[in-house]
Amino acid sequence: MIGREDDVSWSFAVRFSDYTPLFPIRKQPRRNTVTRTSCKACSSRRTGRAAARCRRSDNGVHVLSNSAEATHETLADTVVPGDRRVVRRRLGAAVHRHKAVSREGLTERLFTWLFTGLVYPQIWEDPEVDIAAMGLHEGMSPDTRIVAIASGGCNALSYLTAAPVRVTALDLNPTHVALVKLKLAGVVRLPGYDRFFRFFGRGDARENIADYDRFLRLHLDEATRAYWDKRPMGFRRRISLFGRGFYRHGLLGYFIGIAHLAARAYGVRLRDILAAPTIDAQRRFFEEKLAPLFDKPLIAWATGKPSTLYGLGIPPAQYEALSGGREMRLVLRERLERLACGFPLSANYFAWQAFARAYAPGEDGPLPPYLKRENFAVLQARAKDAQILNASFTDHLRESGEASLDRYVLLDAQDWMTDAQLNDLWSQITRTARPGARVIFRTAAEPTLLPGRVDEAILARWDYRAEESAAFTTRDRSSIYGGFHLYILKE
């Protein structure tokens, strides 16, 4: 049953319970977190508070503040999901372009603060497009290795349903890591598909909390268990989200809830589109009800503010790429049109998440592959082949061997990167790629962003499949990206 349209289900306290204060009034107590840095040149090692004196440059290299000539690279950060300082440092290296005292710098730091908690209850990249673009199939070698940005984990788990591959899912945000680890534990430990689907497909039953305590809690690592057990600001445990509409929460869930309220203020119930029996009926609803909303002065003003789209996980730099010099309301109108009218509702679970804030009722509606009953047994058998890490993509590749990886899933992370970061990333991708390796990613704008920014000598080793990329862009049901891109390493 679809939840009530007017049931926003969050309060001020719960809404911000995942985040530490942007400007703390008192110093937060130190956690049992050790940041380790090591210089490859001199093999020196520094731990604990000493490492805090390092400053990070744009390319991820640490320079010791008391030795301007010694460079130290991060080997690992042992981070519990609640340690926002390390998370903000990592995200800051990816997002911050301006000084903190500038207007642009303040907006970047606001985004970083918001991005340290739960952002994506569900990933918004189509896993079926990923699977096709990567050429995953049951006959593949079990030694095939995929490295993917985790986000909500739906795609990483879905890859396991398509092929006997080894998947490493990593994310800078430890909250997402805790979510993916919980999902993986659910695959292995929950007693059967029905309980698994109730937990992660519905995410709205009190029985899920009892199942967590009985079947999952003691099988999680200490940091993940501590995250889900924590009572932010003294309220209910975080795991209680799975008993009261998990997909309505997180930064994206709240953003969608606000969009529903804004539409209601103009007399439009977004969930009413779900009654449309055909694509033609979906298009009529869009043209008569949804499209006029973007002409409203308040909505035009709000969408013109980069901070408005933080709820979509779009930082300031990506906002500029998404707009492409156009009015943002027009860009968003086009993307919403694709979501509302580009695919039958019976085949698009992204549309259900946007318009119902949940998956379709029952298990016969559209679902990501990892939530489908027919895939559950194979997912259980292959769960051991998944590794979940709280790490930077480039740092992980730097620690990987030459010619050791086959597939790379970058989501839209490159939209955030500087030229130096892009070159560092692609030099490591090229070094670690096996013959025939594939890289897939998405961009806010339509064109690929690599030419002119990544060294020509590196790009010359890769074949950009322009026609296939355009076809995959059209097939992507999430409809929020301008482009999907496929690169294959030349033999």
XYZ file of C-alpha atoms in Angstrom, residues 2-262:
261
model
C 1.322 3.408 -0.951
C 1.930 5.701 2.007
C -0.153 8.834 2.405
C 1.034 11.714 0.271
C 0.908 14.144 3.179
C 2.848 11.850 5.536
C 6.216 13.551 5.428
C 7.348 11.511 8.467
C 10.153 13.660 9.779
C 10.657 16.351 12.353
C 13.352 18.977 12.766
C 15.183 16.840 15.304
C 15.057 13.619 13.319
C 15.790 15.418 10.081
C 19.168 16.598 11.351
C 19.919 13.641 13.615
C 22.473 12.201 11.203
C 24.685 15.254 11.297
C 27.018 16.911 13.758
C 26.769 20.692 14.132
C 28.197 22.746 11.285
C 29.741 25.103 13.864
C 30.034 23.060 17.117
C 29.548 25.004 20.335
C 31.803 22.686 22.302
C 34.606 20.435 21.245
C 33.457 16.935 20.362
C 35.180 14.100 22.262
C 37.831 12.192 20.318
C 36.849 8.748 19.118
C 39.016 5.688 18.872
C 40.111 6.612 15.389
C 43.673 6.409 14.140
C 44.745 8.163 10.978
C 47.881 6.557 9.585
C 50.221 8.216 7.131
C 53.411 6.882 5.683
C 56.054 8.315 3.390
C 57.021 5.868 0.668
C 60.360 7.628 0.192
C 61.634 7.437 3.780
C 59.325 4.725 5.212
C 58.631 6.939 8.221
C 55.325 6.497 9.976
C 53.157 8.833 11.982
C 49.975 7.995 13.839
C 47.261 9.583 15.924
C 47.390 13.302 16.636
C 50.667 13.747 14.768
C 48.927 12.842 11.540
C 46.464 15.674 12.083
C 49.291 18.112 11.399
C 49.396 16.964 7.781
C 47.623 19.086 5.229
C 46.166 17.556 2.087
C 46.680 19.014 -1.360
C 44.191 18.668 -4.224
C 45.818 15.513 -5.581
C 45.462 13.680 -2.254
C 49.118 13.953 -1.201
C 49.837 14.781 2.433
C 52.519 17.363 3.181
C 53.781 17.501 6.769
C 53.378 20.988 8.165
C 56.748 20.805 9.935
C 58.617 19.551 6.869
C 57.709 21.214 3.614
C 59.880 18.839 1.601
C 58.501 15.543 2.927
C 55.380 14.184 1.235
C 53.258 11.522 2.893
C 50.445 9.539 1.257
C 47.488 8.196 3.211
C 47.602 4.432 3.574
C 44.329 4.043 5.437
C 41.848 5.743 7.702
C 40.158 3.600 10.314
C 36.863 5.422 10.582
C 33.720 4.672 12.523
C 30.572 5.902 10.739
C 30.042 8.569 13.376
C 33.447 10.231 12.937
C 32.470 13.273 10.883
C 35.864 14.957 11.022
C 37.601 12.398 8.821
C 34.589 12.231 6.512
C 34.506 15.998 6.092
C 38.230 16.028 5.360
C 37.832 13.413 2.633
C 34.783 15.058 1.107
C 36.436 18.441 1.364
C 39.324 17.228 -0.776
C 36.778 16.263 -3.434
C 34.402 19.245 -3.205
C 36.157 22.343 -1.870
C 37.421 24.741 -4.544
C 37.310 28.088 -2.710
C 38.465 29.591 0.558
C 36.154 29.006 3.509
C 35.594 32.730 4.057
C 34.215 33.239 0.542
C 30.568 32.856 -0.429
C 31.408 29.931 -2.700
C 33.523 28.341 0.015
C 30.697 28.540 2.538
C 28.255 26.819 0.159
C 30.802 24.085 -0.545
C 31.276 23.476 3.175
C 27.530 23.407 3.752
C 27.301 20.673 1.128
C 30.158 18.748 2.765
C 28.413 18.946 6.136
C 25.133 17.670 4.714
C 26.883 14.879 2.817
C 28.368 13.246 5.931
C 25.114 11.501 6.884
C 22.746 9.223 4.993
C 22.270 10.691 1.524
C 21.010 7.896 -0.734
C 18.740 5.199 0.762
C 18.672 3.890 -2.817
C 21.294 4.474 -5.483
C 20.065 6.502 -8.481
C 21.965 4.810 -11.285
C 20.258 2.048 -13.256
C 21.992 -1.278 -12.459
C 20.581 -3.016 -15.525
C 22.301 -0.451 -17.741
C 25.517 -0.932 -15.762
C 25.328 -4.703 -16.180
C 24.813 -4.422 -19.938
C 27.565 -1.842 -20.405
C 30.066 -3.895 -18.405
C 29.124 -7.038 -20.326
C 28.406 -9.056 -17.190
C 27.090 -12.580 -17.788
C 27.038 -15.974 -16.111
C 29.865 -17.361 -18.255
C 32.430 -14.857 -17.003
C 35.572 -15.890 -15.156
C 35.088 -15.878 -11.374
C 38.337 -13.914 -11.218
C 36.662 -10.895 -12.841
C 37.109 -7.973 -10.455
C 34.870 -4.912 -10.245
C 35.610 -1.768 -8.257
C 32.567 0.452 -7.747
C 31.544 3.469 -5.721
C 29.049 2.036 -3.252
C 26.506 4.801 -2.560
C 23.351 2.952 -1.411
C 24.778 -0.407 -2.512
C 21.929 -1.452 -4.823
C 24.189 -1.682 -7.875
C 27.097 -3.497 -6.248
C 24.741 -6.207 -4.967
C 22.912 -6.339 -8.292
C 26.165 -7.055 -10.154
C 26.485 -10.254 -8.119
C 23.127 -11.457 -9.437
C 24.336 -11.158 -13.045
C 27.763 -12.810 -12.974
C 30.168 -14.731 -10.695
C 32.364 -11.669 -10.165
C 34.285 -10.215 -7.231
C 32.992 -6.780 -6.275
C 34.745 -4.180 -4.158
C 32.294 -1.417 -3.219
C 33.823 1.626 -1.576
C 32.622 5.026 -0.485
C 34.000 8.130 1.192
C 30.846 8.334 3.312
C 30.954 5.732 6.130
C 27.178 5.972 6.543
C 26.756 4.476 3.074
C 29.326 1.825 3.973
C 27.283 0.940 7.068
C 24.155 0.664 4.904
C 25.762 -1.652 2.345
C 27.220 -3.834 5.093
C 23.758 -4.088 6.648
C 22.287 -5.141 3.295
C 25.006 -7.728 2.806
C 24.397 -9.127 6.290
C 20.690 -9.270 5.488
C 21.365 -11.353 2.385
C 23.315 -13.906 4.407
C 21.596 -13.869 7.794
C 17.895 -13.116 7.390
C 15.773 -16.303 7.257
C 14.535 -16.319 3.685
C 13.559 -13.954 0.919
C 10.295 -12.786 2.478
C 12.050 -11.377 5.549
C 14.795 -9.864 3.384
C 12.255 -8.166 1.123
C 10.223 -6.861 4.053
C 13.394 -5.367 5.503
C 14.984 -3.806 2.414
C 12.163 -3.793 -0.140
C 9.466 -2.337 2.111
C 11.531 -0.906 4.959
C 8.441 0.051 6.956
C 7.633 -2.789 9.387
C 8.349 -2.874 13.128
C 9.205 -6.536 12.743
C 12.326 -5.445 10.857
C 13.761 -4.028 14.070
C 13.225 -7.327 15.856
C 14.874 -9.137 12.943
C 17.841 -6.792 13.176
C 18.301 -7.557 16.862
C 17.811 -11.288 16.426
C 19.564 -12.067 13.132
C 21.838 -9.208 12.077
C 23.178 -7.144 14.937
C 25.764 -9.545 16.327
C 27.053 -10.403 12.848
C 28.017 -6.820 11.998
C 31.461 -5.404 12.641
C 31.729 -3.151 15.671
C 31.673 0.150 13.776
C 28.629 -0.798 11.680
C 26.741 -2.115 14.704
C 27.549 1.067 16.618
C 26.171 3.170 13.785
C 22.803 1.408 13.585
C 22.489 1.131 17.377
C 23.180 4.803 18.009
C 20.361 7.063 19.210
C 21.091 10.453 17.602
C 20.195 13.336 19.891
C 18.661 10.828 22.319
C 15.922 9.677 19.937
C 15.256 6.227 18.512
C 18.030 3.996 17.235
C 18.994 4.578 13.626
C 17.891 1.055 12.755
C 14.326 2.164 13.542
C 14.287 3.856 10.113
C 13.531 0.413 8.670
C 10.344 0.316 10.722
C 8.980 3.691 9.629
C 9.652 4.113 5.925
C 13.371 3.893 5.265
C 13.134 5.299 1.738
C 11.514 8.488 3.033
C 14.682 9.316 4.941
C 18.189 10.388 4.095
C 19.033 13.636 2.356
C 17.460 12.486 -0.908
C 14.355 11.165 0.834
C 13.799 14.495 2.562
C 14.362 16.378 -0.686
C 11.710 14.275 -2.423
C 9.360 14.855 0.520
C 9.805 18.624 0.198
C 9.126 18.359 -3.541
C 5.850 16.579 -2.763
C 4.859 19.319 -0.324
C 5.743 22.053 -2.819
